[in-house]
């Protein structure tokens, strides 16, 4: 970077892109994920910021207030911890003459202690990025001038003070206070110094700190804050600042971009087979190579057992049946290694092209899950071979592939391997709760063994045994008040009453009931807190962006030791869900579920997520039921965010495994769903035609 280039966007101490205390209109690249820890006495802030779209920034935060305690009725001498959510929306991008403009809200859905609304503009001037903004609420607490909206309605002139810290008032969307009160001016500059890794920030703070939560006011000798930001690389930011004229601030930001991360090299993957040319001169060589590889029998026909083994080992496709229909060769099974089905199809196509003659013009991988045909993914042999050797364009390849619902057609079976009725394995489980009164993090690490015994391909028994390894839930003392049946808030008892538990043991039957209709029924210990019976139906038409499902369950609460006994509480719960994948440049997947929850309350859950081409998913959800905020208690309604990252992007060997992080600020009884082991929408995920074609170039890997 040269000195005259614009400074890069960096985090403020609240986690979002900004100066020190205040935001700017700048955004991080879409797909960005950052964690910022900052300290400015008496506040320590821990911020997680997501950039799911180029125009939307969202931040989720815990604040530790060192000079305020929860008190003996809640958590004794534990420091008070505040939770909040922010968002910033870009209204337009910077042009030659016009600045970038953004609107944002701080502390939406928290206690409202730090709530604020703002409009901010930023303009680049060579090595300087300048910003100026107007804010109501915390960011503009100085109140430089009266709210102009007061001319429309007197209610905008004053802002309701939030003086208390009743834990049961947390989590509400404070819409009644938005845009109210005097307006404060804020702004400043970021200067890119001649040293590439060093930035200078100078800020005019719009807050005078005379109206801090719970009267925790701070002295401000000057509204000018100054700071230095050291950026040794694109993943780390270190900030030191002098604020309010008498306080030091330090922050550390770790930043990455999982949304656009390139997959790590795969040195432990087997190399794809090289297609042997099929011309008269090479015929003898091809036959010899096939025999040497064990892909033909002594009589010269294809050795389907060897081909099946190659498909599993090299293409990651576990074979259940090989068949033919005319000039089309079918392989039934499922992909269990490669994240992108196109990659598995390309490798399988190479193996089949080498091992079979020209009588097969199409290769079709029929994906089956739990005995149900899910999708047929087909490629024309000639187009695949031509694309791999550079004679055929990507457009021709696209036109020579099909992703469609499986048809019921008569096929000649060529090979069926012996199947193993039982499968299982060990894994390490992790569970956590963040930001509670009893400790910033409560966690458990457990050793789990899960197994499944199949009576038929679509009929099986599955279960998990879990042994506690380390656990600090004994610190969980605060029993939050609830006016609802305690369907989730007895969490502590379930975590500490027994070291060896049976979180799941259930019998299942699944089936494809029509071309695009699927069903599943189940009975047993369905999750760690509930046992019962239930079922689900899913209609997911091939080639469409929408699907609809319905599940219904009759469940009874399990005993705290998670073994065999049940408690008295029973309930009927279930939901109808509509799924939709928006066909936009930035892919958005949403779902709306309507039904009855575990506490008997009725309402809806909205889930919206950005899905990137590499499979990374960033989403948020909210549930609102017919339970009042008062009866719900702290949080007012259920909400959270999540990010799911394919491990394939980081490991030296291909995998379909994922690392998922779900941030749910509070565990409450309202809006609680049954945690079903199987979701038909997820089981049929290979029907996602867009994900296949967005990654079709991986057919060459």
PDB file of N, CA and C in Angstrom, residues 93-180:
ATOM      1  N   UNK A  93     -23.451   3.579  -2.415  1.00  0.00           N
ATOM      2  CA  UNK A  93     -21.999   3.552  -2.447  1.00  0.00           C
ATOM      3  C   UNK A  93     -21.441   4.907  -2.851  1.00  0.00           C
ATOM      4  N   UNK A  94     -20.209   5.115  -2.469  1.00  0.00           N
ATOM      5  CA  UNK A  94     -19.517   6.355  -2.787  1.00  0.00           C
ATOM      6  C   UNK A  94     -19.326   6.487  -4.298  1.00  0.00           C
ATOM      7  N   UNK A  95     -19.501   7.689  -4.801  1.00  0.00           N
ATOM      8  CA  UNK A  95     -19.208   8.003  -6.194  1.00  0.00           C
ATOM      9  C   UNK A  95     -18.164   9.121  -6.213  1.00  0.00           C
ATOM     10  N   UNK A  96     -17.900   9.668  -7.387  1.00  0.00           N
ATOM     11  CA  UNK A  96     -16.875  10.704  -7.478  1.00  0.00           C
ATOM     12  C   UNK A  96     -17.222  11.908  -6.612  1.00  0.00           C
ATOM     13  N   UNK A  97     -18.514  12.285  -6.593  1.00  0.00           N
ATOM     14  CA  UNK A  97     -18.912  13.488  -5.870  1.00  0.00           C
ATOM     15  C   UNK A  97     -19.673  13.183  -4.585  1.00  0.00           C
ATOM     16  N   UNK A  98     -20.368  12.051  -4.534  1.00  0.00           N
ATOM     17  CA  UNK A  98     -21.216  11.754  -3.382  1.00  0.00           C
ATOM     18  C   UNK A  98     -20.519  10.799  -2.419  1.00  0.00           C
ATOM     19  N   UNK A  99     -20.737  10.979  -1.118  1.00  0.00           N
ATOM     20  CA  UNK A  99     -20.123  10.077  -0.129  1.00  0.00           C
ATOM     21  C   UNK A  99     -20.902   8.770  -0.030  1.00  0.00           C
ATOM     22  N   UNK A 100     -20.289   7.791   0.595  1.00  0.00           N
ATOM     23  CA  UNK A 100     -20.999   6.569   0.959  1.00  0.00           C
ATOM     24  C   UNK A 100     -21.912   6.894   2.131  1.00  0.00           C
ATOM     25  N   UNK A 101     -23.116   6.313   2.128  1.00  0.00           N
ATOM     26  CA  UNK A 101     -24.103   6.635   3.153  1.00  0.00           C
ATOM     27  C   UNK A 101     -24.640   5.349   3.759  1.00  0.00           C
ATOM     28  N   UNK A 102     -24.744   5.329   5.083  1.00  0.00           N
ATOM     29  CA  UNK A 102     -25.248   4.143   5.780  1.00  0.00           C
ATOM     30  C   UNK A 102     -26.153   4.551   6.922  1.00  0.00           C
ATOM     31  N   UNK A 103     -27.110   3.683   7.207  1.00  0.00           N
ATOM     32  CA  UNK A 103     -28.004   3.834   8.351  1.00  0.00           C
ATOM     33  C   UNK A 103     -27.780   2.647   9.271  1.00  0.00           C
ATOM     34  N   UNK A 104     -27.764   2.893  10.583  1.00  0.00           N
ATOM     35  CA  UNK A 104     -27.532   1.797  11.508  1.00  0.00           C
ATOM     36  C   UNK A 104     -28.266   1.941  12.815  1.00  0.00           C
ATOM     37  N   UNK A 105     -28.344   0.831  13.526  1.00  0.00           N
ATOM     38  CA  UNK A 105     -28.967   0.783  14.851  1.00  0.00           C
ATOM     39  C   UNK A 105     -28.036   0.000  15.770  1.00  0.00           C
ATOM     40  N   UNK A 106     -27.756   0.548  16.929  1.00  0.00           N
ATOM     41  CA  UNK A 106     -26.942  -0.129  17.943  1.00  0.00           C
ATOM     42  C   UNK A 106     -27.839  -0.586  19.089  1.00  0.00           C
ATOM     43  N   UNK A 107     -27.525  -1.757  19.633  1.00  0.00           N
ATOM     44  CA  UNK A 107     -28.245  -2.325  20.779  1.00  0.00           C
ATOM     45  C   UNK A 107     -29.731  -2.518  20.461  1.00  0.00           C
ATOM     46  N   UNK A 108     -29.981  -3.220  19.383  1.00  0.00           N
ATOM     47  CA  UNK A 108     -31.343  -3.587  19.019  1.00  0.00           C
ATOM     48  C   UNK A 108     -31.634  -4.957  19.608  1.00  0.00           C
ATOM     49  N   UNK A 109     -32.629  -5.051  20.428  1.00  0.00           N
ATOM     50  CA  UNK A 109     -32.984  -6.329  21.022  1.00  0.00           C
ATOM     51  C   UNK A 109     -32.220  -6.659  22.286  1.00  0.00           C
ATOM     52  N   UNK A 110     -31.516  -5.702  22.866  1.00  0.00           N
ATOM     53  CA  UNK A 110     -30.855  -5.928  24.148  1.00  0.00           C
ATOM     54  C   UNK A 110     -31.618  -5.213  25.248  1.00  0.00           C
ATOM     55  N   UNK A 111     -30.883  -4.807  26.289  1.00  0.00           N
ATOM     56  CA  UNK A 111     -31.525  -4.044  27.357  1.00  0.00           C
ATOM     57  C   UNK A 111     -31.908  -2.650  26.887  1.00  0.00           C
ATOM     58  N   UNK A 112     -31.248  -2.181  25.824  1.00  0.00           N
ATOM     59  CA  UNK A 112     -31.439  -0.808  25.381  1.00  0.00           C
ATOM     60  C   UNK A 112     -30.556   0.172  26.103  1.00  0.00           C
ATOM     61  N   UNK A 113     -29.678  -0.308  26.984  1.00  0.00           N
ATOM     62  CA  UNK A 113     -28.787   0.598  27.718  1.00  0.00           C
ATOM     63  C   UNK A 113     -27.932   1.431  26.765  1.00  0.00           C
ATOM     64  N   UNK A 114     -27.511   0.834  25.646  1.00  0.00           N
ATOM     65  CA  UNK A 114     -26.616   1.514  24.712  1.00  0.00           C
ATOM     66  C   UNK A 114     -27.297   1.749  23.359  1.00  0.00           C
ATOM     67  N   UNK A 115     -28.620   1.784  23.364  1.00  0.00           N
ATOM     68  CA  UNK A 115     -29.357   1.869  22.105  1.00  0.00           C
ATOM     69  C   UNK A 115     -29.144   3.219  21.422  1.00  0.00           C
ATOM     70  N   UNK A 116     -29.047   3.161  20.093  1.00  0.00           N
ATOM     71  CA  UNK A 116     -28.810   4.374  19.321  1.00  0.00           C
ATOM     72  C   UNK A 116     -29.163   4.116  17.865  1.00  0.00           C
ATOM     73  N   UNK A 117     -29.555   5.181  17.164  1.00  0.00           N
ATOM     74  CA  UNK A 117     -29.831   5.123  15.739  1.00  0.00           C
ATOM     75  C   UNK A 117     -29.024   6.228  15.063  1.00  0.00           C
ATOM     76  N   UNK A 118     -28.501   5.952  13.894  1.00  0.00           N
ATOM     77  CA  UNK A 118     -27.615   6.941  13.287  1.00  0.00           C
ATOM     78  C   UNK A 118     -27.661   6.888  11.762  1.00  0.00           C
ATOM     79  N   UNK A 119     -27.259   7.997  11.170  1.00  0.00           N
ATOM     80  CA  UNK A 119     -27.050   8.138   9.736  1.00  0.00           C
ATOM     81  C   UNK A 119     -25.651   8.705   9.575  1.00  0.00           C
ATOM     82  N   UNK A 120     -24.810   8.034   8.759  1.00  0.00           N
ATOM     83  CA  UNK A 120     -23.419   8.448   8.663  1.00  0.00           C
ATOM     84  C   UNK A 120     -22.968   8.424   7.214  1.00  0.00           C
ATOM     85  N   UNK A 121     -22.138   9.404   6.849  1.00  0.00           N
ATOM     86  CA  UNK A 121     -21.580   9.501   5.498  1.00  0.00           C
ATOM     87  C   UNK A 121     -20.062   9.461   5.578  1.00  0.00           C
ATOM     88  N   UNK A 122     -19.445   8.805   4.581  1.00  0.00           N
ATOM     89  CA  UNK A 122     -17.981   8.703   4.529  1.00  0.00           C
ATOM     90  C   UNK A 122     -17.505   9.036   3.121  1.00  0.00           C
ATOM     91  N   UNK A 123     -16.376   9.760   3.066  1.00  0.00           N
ATOM     92  CA  UNK A 123     -15.809  10.156   1.768  1.00  0.00           C
ATOM     93  C   UNK A 123     -14.305   9.984   1.823  1.00  0.00           C
ATOM     94  N   UNK A 124     -13.759   9.410   0.765  1.00  0.00           N
ATOM     95  CA  UNK A 124     -12.320   9.212   0.675  1.00  0.00           C
ATOM     96  C   UNK A 124     -11.649  10.425   0.050  1.00  0.00           C
ATOM     97  N   UNK A 125     -10.593  10.891   0.693  1.00  0.00           N
ATOM     98  CA  UNK A 125      -9.809  12.033   0.209  1.00  0.00           C
ATOM     99  C   UNK A 125      -8.337  11.623   0.222  1.00  0.00           C
ATOM    100  N   UNK A 126      -7.931  10.844  -0.774  1.00  0.00           N
ATOM    101  CA  UNK A 126      -6.562  10.365  -0.825  1.00  0.00           C
ATOM    102  C   UNK A 126      -6.260   9.443   0.334  1.00  0.00           C
ATOM    103  N   UNK A 127      -5.267   9.760   1.169  1.00  0.00           N
ATOM    104  CA  UNK A 127      -4.924   8.896   2.300  1.00  0.00           C
ATOM    105  C   UNK A 127      -5.854   9.065   3.495  1.00  0.00           C
ATOM    106  N   UNK A 128      -6.859   9.922   3.367  1.00  0.00           N
ATOM    107  CA  UNK A 128      -7.779  10.212   4.475  1.00  0.00           C
ATOM    108  C   UNK A 128      -9.173   9.703   4.128  1.00  0.00           C
ATOM    109  N   UNK A 129      -9.787   9.039   5.073  1.00  0.00           N
ATOM    110  CA  UNK A 129     -11.193   8.667   4.959  1.00  0.00           C
ATOM    111  C   UNK A 129     -11.945   9.438   6.035  1.00  0.00           C
ATOM    112  N   UNK A 130     -12.807  10.355   5.597  1.00  0.00           N
ATOM    113  CA  UNK A 130     -13.505  11.251   6.522  1.00  0.00           C
ATOM    114  C   UNK A 130     -14.963  10.828   6.662  1.00  0.00           C
ATOM    115  N   UNK A 131     -15.487  10.955   7.873  1.00  0.00           N
ATOM    116  CA  UNK A 131     -16.877  10.589   8.151  1.00  0.00           C
ATOM    117  C   UNK A 131     -17.535  11.636   9.027  1.00  0.00           C
ATOM    118  N   UNK A 132     -18.836  11.791   8.838  1.00  0.00           N
ATOM    119  CA  UNK A 132     -19.646  12.652   9.705  1.00  0.00           C
ATOM    120  C   UNK A 132     -21.029  12.035   9.800  1.00  0.00           C
ATOM    121  N   UNK A 133     -21.618  12.102  11.010  1.00  0.00           N
ATOM    122  CA  UNK A 133     -22.911  11.477  11.189  1.00  0.00           C
ATOM    123  C   UNK A 133     -23.760  12.170  12.230  1.00  0.00           C
ATOM    124  N   UNK A 134     -25.024  11.779  12.241  1.00  0.00           N
ATOM    125  CA  UNK A 134     -26.007  12.270  13.208  1.00  0.00           C
ATOM    126  C   UNK A 134     -26.614  11.073  13.910  1.00  0.00           C
ATOM    127  N   UNK A 135     -26.828  11.193  15.223  1.00  0.00           N
ATOM    128  CA  UNK A 135     -27.336  10.055  15.987  1.00  0.00           C
ATOM    129  C   UNK A 135     -28.297  10.498  17.066  1.00  0.00           C
ATOM    130  N   UNK A 136     -29.300   9.675  17.293  1.00  0.00           N
ATOM    131  CA  UNK A 136     -30.133   9.785  18.491  1.00  0.00           C
ATOM    132  C   UNK A 136     -29.733   8.646  19.424  1.00  0.00           C
ATOM    133  N   UNK A 137     -29.934   8.835  20.714  1.00  0.00           N
ATOM    134  CA  UNK A 137     -29.584   7.793  21.663  1.00  0.00           C
ATOM    135  C   UNK A 137     -28.134   7.859  22.091  1.00  0.00           C
ATOM    136  N   UNK A 138     -27.558   6.708  22.425  1.00  0.00           N
ATOM    137  CA  UNK A 138     -26.266   6.643  23.095  1.00  0.00           C
ATOM    138  C   UNK A 138     -25.154   7.332  22.310  1.00  0.00           C
ATOM    139  N   UNK A 139     -25.054   7.070  21.017  1.00  0.00           N
ATOM    140  CA  UNK A 139     -23.969   7.654  20.226  1.00  0.00           C
ATOM    141  C   UNK A 139     -24.071   9.173  20.181  1.00  0.00           C
ATOM    142  N   UNK A 140     -25.301   9.703  20.239  1.00  0.00           N
ATOM    143  CA  UNK A 140     -25.513  11.148  20.176  1.00  0.00           C
ATOM    144  C   UNK A 140     -25.988  11.755  21.467  1.00  0.00           C
ATOM    145  N   UNK A 141     -25.589  11.169  22.604  1.00  0.00           N
ATOM    146  CA  UNK A 141     -26.113  11.603  23.908  1.00  0.00           C
ATOM    147  C   UNK A 141     -25.763  13.048  24.268  1.00  0.00           C
ATOM    148  N   UNK A 142     -24.788  13.642  23.572  1.00  0.00           N
ATOM    149  CA  UNK A 142     -24.487  15.045  23.855  1.00  0.00           C
ATOM    150  C   UNK A 142     -25.695  15.932  23.516  1.00  0.00           C
ATOM    151  N   UNK A 143     -26.464  15.535  22.494  1.00  0.00           N
ATOM    152  CA  UNK A 143     -27.659  16.295  22.132  1.00  0.00           C
ATOM    153  C   UNK A 143     -27.326  17.681  21.620  1.00  0.00           C
ATOM    154  N   UNK A 144     -26.656  17.783  20.475  1.00  0.00           N
ATOM    155  CA  UNK A 144     -26.216  19.076  19.943  1.00  0.00           C
ATOM    156  C   UNK A 144     -27.367  19.944  19.469  1.00  0.00           C
ATOM    157  N   UNK A 145     -28.467  19.316  19.034  1.00  0.00           N
ATOM    158  CA  UNK A 145     -29.633  20.121  18.644  1.00  0.00           C
ATOM    159  C   UNK A 145     -30.896  19.277  18.789  1.00  0.00           C
ATOM    160  N   UNK A 146     -32.035  19.969  18.821  1.00  0.00           N
ATOM    161  CA  UNK A 146     -33.318  19.302  19.031  1.00  0.00           C
ATOM    162  C   UNK A 146     -33.658  18.407  17.840  1.00  0.00           C
ATOM    163  N   UNK A 147     -34.381  17.350  18.111  1.00  0.00           N
ATOM    164  CA  UNK A 147     -34.772  16.393  17.074  1.00  0.00           C
ATOM    165  C   UNK A 147     -35.749  17.054  16.102  1.00  0.00           C
ATOM    166  N   UNK A 148     -35.402  17.155  14.802  1.00  0.00           N
ATOM    167  CA  UNK A 148     -36.315  17.797  13.847  1.00  0.00           C
ATOM    168  C   UNK A 148     -37.625  17.046  13.673  1.00  0.00           C
ATOM    169  N   UNK A 149     -37.652  15.727  14.029  1.00  0.00           N
ATOM    170  CA  UNK A 149     -38.907  14.986  13.936  1.00  0.00           C
ATOM    171  C   UNK A 149     -39.913  15.458  14.976  1.00  0.00           C
ATOM    172  N   UNK A 150     -39.434  16.233  15.966  1.00  0.00           N
ATOM    173  CA  UNK A 150     -40.344  16.798  16.958  1.00  0.00           C
ATOM    174  C   UNK A 150     -41.342  17.754  16.348  1.00  0.00           C
ATOM    175  N   UNK A 151     -41.025  18.297  15.175  1.00  0.00           N
ATOM    176  CA  UNK A 151     -41.975  19.180  14.498  1.00  0.00           C
ATOM    177  C   UNK A 151     -43.170  18.402  13.970  1.00  0.00           C
ATOM    178  N   UNK A 152     -42.990  17.086  13.782  1.00  0.00           N
ATOM    179  CA  UNK A 152     -44.082  16.242  13.304  1.00  0.00           C
ATOM    180  C   UNK A 152     -44.895  15.706  14.471  1.00  0.00           C
ATOM    181  N   UNK A 153     -44.183  15.285  15.518  1.00  0.00           N
ATOM    182  CA  UNK A 153     -44.852  14.687  16.673  1.00  0.00           C
ATOM    183  C   UNK A 153     -44.005  14.993  17.906  1.00  0.00           C
ATOM    184  N   UNK A 154     -44.614  15.507  18.952  1.00  0.00           N
ATOM    185  CA  UNK A 154     -43.888  15.866  20.175  1.00  0.00           C
ATOM    186  C   UNK A 154     -43.200  14.673  20.824  1.00  0.00           C
ATOM    187  N   UNK A 155     -43.651  13.439  20.513  1.00  0.00           N
ATOM    188  CA  UNK A 155     -43.058  12.258  21.142  1.00  0.00           C
ATOM    189  C   UNK A 155     -41.607  12.045  20.717  1.00  0.00           C
ATOM    190  N   UNK A 156     -41.199  12.662  19.601  1.00  0.00           N
ATOM    191  CA  UNK A 156     -39.821  12.513  19.151  1.00  0.00           C
ATOM    192  C   UNK A 156     -38.856  13.453  19.882  1.00  0.00           C
ATOM    193  N   UNK A 157     -39.373  14.384  20.661  1.00  0.00           N
ATOM    194  CA  UNK A 157     -38.502  15.380  21.290  1.00  0.00           C
ATOM    195  C   UNK A 157     -37.662  14.802  22.415  1.00  0.00           C
ATOM    196  N   UNK A 158     -38.206  13.830  23.127  1.00  0.00           N
ATOM    197  CA  UNK A 158     -37.499  13.291  24.290  1.00  0.00           C
ATOM    198  C   UNK A 158     -37.402  11.772  24.189  1.00  0.00           C
ATOM    199  N   UNK A 159     -36.339  11.239  24.763  1.00  0.00           N
ATOM    200  CA  UNK A 159     -36.087   9.803  24.743  1.00  0.00           C
ATOM    201  C   UNK A 159     -36.290   9.251  26.147  1.00  0.00           C
ATOM    202  N   UNK A 160     -37.037   8.178  26.246  1.00  0.00           N
ATOM    203  CA  UNK A 160     -37.298   7.570  27.544  1.00  0.00           C
ATOM    204  C   UNK A 160     -35.998   7.066  28.146  1.00  0.00           C
ATOM    205  N   UNK A 161     -35.635   7.488  29.357  1.00  0.00           N
ATOM    206  CA  UNK A 161     -34.392   6.996  29.971  1.00  0.00           C
ATOM    207  C   UNK A 161     -34.515   5.536  30.357  1.00  0.00           C
ATOM    208  N   UNK A 162     -33.397   4.820  30.284  1.00  0.00           N
ATOM    209  CA  UNK A 162     -33.339   3.419  30.715  1.00  0.00           C
ATOM    210  C   UNK A 162     -32.384   3.383  31.896  1.00  0.00           C
ATOM    211  N   UNK A 163     -32.939   3.518  33.072  1.00  0.00           N
ATOM    212  CA  UNK A 163     -32.093   3.700  34.261  1.00  0.00           C
ATOM    213  C   UNK A 163     -31.842   2.411  35.013  1.00  0.00           C
ATOM    214  N   UNK A 164     -32.757   1.423  34.901  1.00  0.00           N
ATOM    215  CA  UNK A 164     -32.618   0.209  35.689  1.00  0.00           C
ATOM    216  C   UNK A 164     -31.843  -0.857  34.972  1.00  0.00           C
ATOM    217  N   UNK A 165     -31.721  -2.003  35.622  1.00  0.00           N
ATOM    218  CA  UNK A 165     -31.032  -3.137  35.006  1.00  0.00           C
ATOM    219  C   UNK A 165     -31.773  -4.429  35.326  1.00  0.00           C
ATOM    220  N   UNK A 166     -33.104  -4.377  35.330  1.00  0.00           N
ATOM    221  CA  UNK A 166     -33.884  -5.576  35.575  1.00  0.00           C
ATOM    222  C   UNK A 166     -33.593  -6.588  34.481  1.00  0.00           C
ATOM    223  N   UNK A 167     -33.050  -7.747  34.873  1.00  0.00           N
ATOM    224  CA  UNK A 167     -32.647  -8.738  33.884  1.00  0.00           C
ATOM    225  C   UNK A 167     -33.812  -9.215  33.040  1.00  0.00           C
ATOM    226  N   UNK A 168     -35.026  -9.133  33.569  1.00  0.00           N
ATOM    227  CA  UNK A 168     -36.192  -9.593  32.829  1.00  0.00           C
ATOM    228  C   UNK A 168     -36.654  -8.593  31.777  1.00  0.00           C
ATOM    229  N   UNK A 169     -36.049  -7.416  31.751  1.00  0.00           N
ATOM    230  CA  UNK A 169     -36.395  -6.439  30.728  1.00  0.00           C
ATOM    231  C   UNK A 169     -35.493  -6.556  29.507  1.00  0.00           C
ATOM    232  N   UNK A 170     -34.512  -7.459  29.551  1.00  0.00           N
ATOM    233  CA  UNK A 170     -33.554  -7.564  28.455  1.00  0.00           C
ATOM    234  C   UNK A 170     -34.184  -8.221  27.244  1.00  0.00           C
ATOM    235  N   UNK A 171     -33.628  -7.922  26.064  1.00  0.00           N
ATOM    236  CA  UNK A 171     -33.957  -8.646  24.856  1.00  0.00           C
ATOM    237  C   UNK A 171     -35.106  -8.105  24.051  1.00  0.00           C
ATOM    238  N   UNK A 172     -35.704  -7.008  24.450  1.00  0.00           N
ATOM    239  CA  UNK A 172     -36.817  -6.467  23.683  1.00  0.00           C
ATOM    240  C   UNK A 172     -36.309  -5.555  22.576  1.00  0.00           C
ATOM    241  N   UNK A 173     -36.992  -5.582  21.448  1.00  0.00           N
ATOM    242  CA  UNK A 173     -36.717  -4.602  20.409  1.00  0.00           C
ATOM    243  C   UNK A 173     -37.336  -3.281  20.863  1.00  0.00           C
ATOM    244  N   UNK A 174     -36.478  -2.310  21.212  1.00  0.00           N
ATOM    245  CA  UNK A 174     -36.970  -1.053  21.778  1.00  0.00           C
ATOM    246  C   UNK A 174     -37.490  -0.103  20.721  1.00  0.00           C
ATOM    247  N   UNK A 175     -38.488  -0.543  19.967  1.00  0.00           N
ATOM    248  CA  UNK A 175     -38.999   0.262  18.860  1.00  0.00           C
ATOM    249  C   UNK A 175     -39.648   1.546  19.345  1.00  0.00           C
ATOM    250  N   UNK A 176     -40.212   1.521  20.550  1.00  0.00           N
ATOM    251  CA  UNK A 176     -40.910   2.706  21.030  1.00  0.00           C
ATOM    252  C   UNK A 176     -39.956   3.853  21.353  1.00  0.00           C
ATOM    253  N   UNK A 177     -38.650   3.579  21.416  1.00  0.00           N
ATOM    254  CA  UNK A 177     -37.678   4.614  21.752  1.00  0.00           C
ATOM    255  C   UNK A 177     -36.841   5.054  20.549  1.00  0.00           C
ATOM    256  N   UNK A 178     -37.033   4.415  19.416  1.00  0.00           N
ATOM    257  CA  UNK A 178     -36.178   4.680  18.265  1.00  0.00           C
ATOM    258  C   UNK A 178     -36.434   6.066  17.673  1.00  0.00           C
ATOM    259  N   UNK A 179     -35.326   6.708  17.262  1.00  0.00           N
ATOM    260  CA  UNK A 179     -35.335   8.029  16.605  1.00  0.00           C
ATOM    261  C   UNK A 179     -35.835   9.141  17.526  1.00  0.00           C
ATOM    262  N   UNK A 180     -35.861   8.881  18.827  1.00  0.00           N
ATOM    263  CA  UNK A 180     -36.366   9.880  19.767  1.00  0.00           C
ATOM    264  C   UNK A 180     -35.227  10.516  20.537  1.00  0.00           C
TER     265      UNK A 180
END
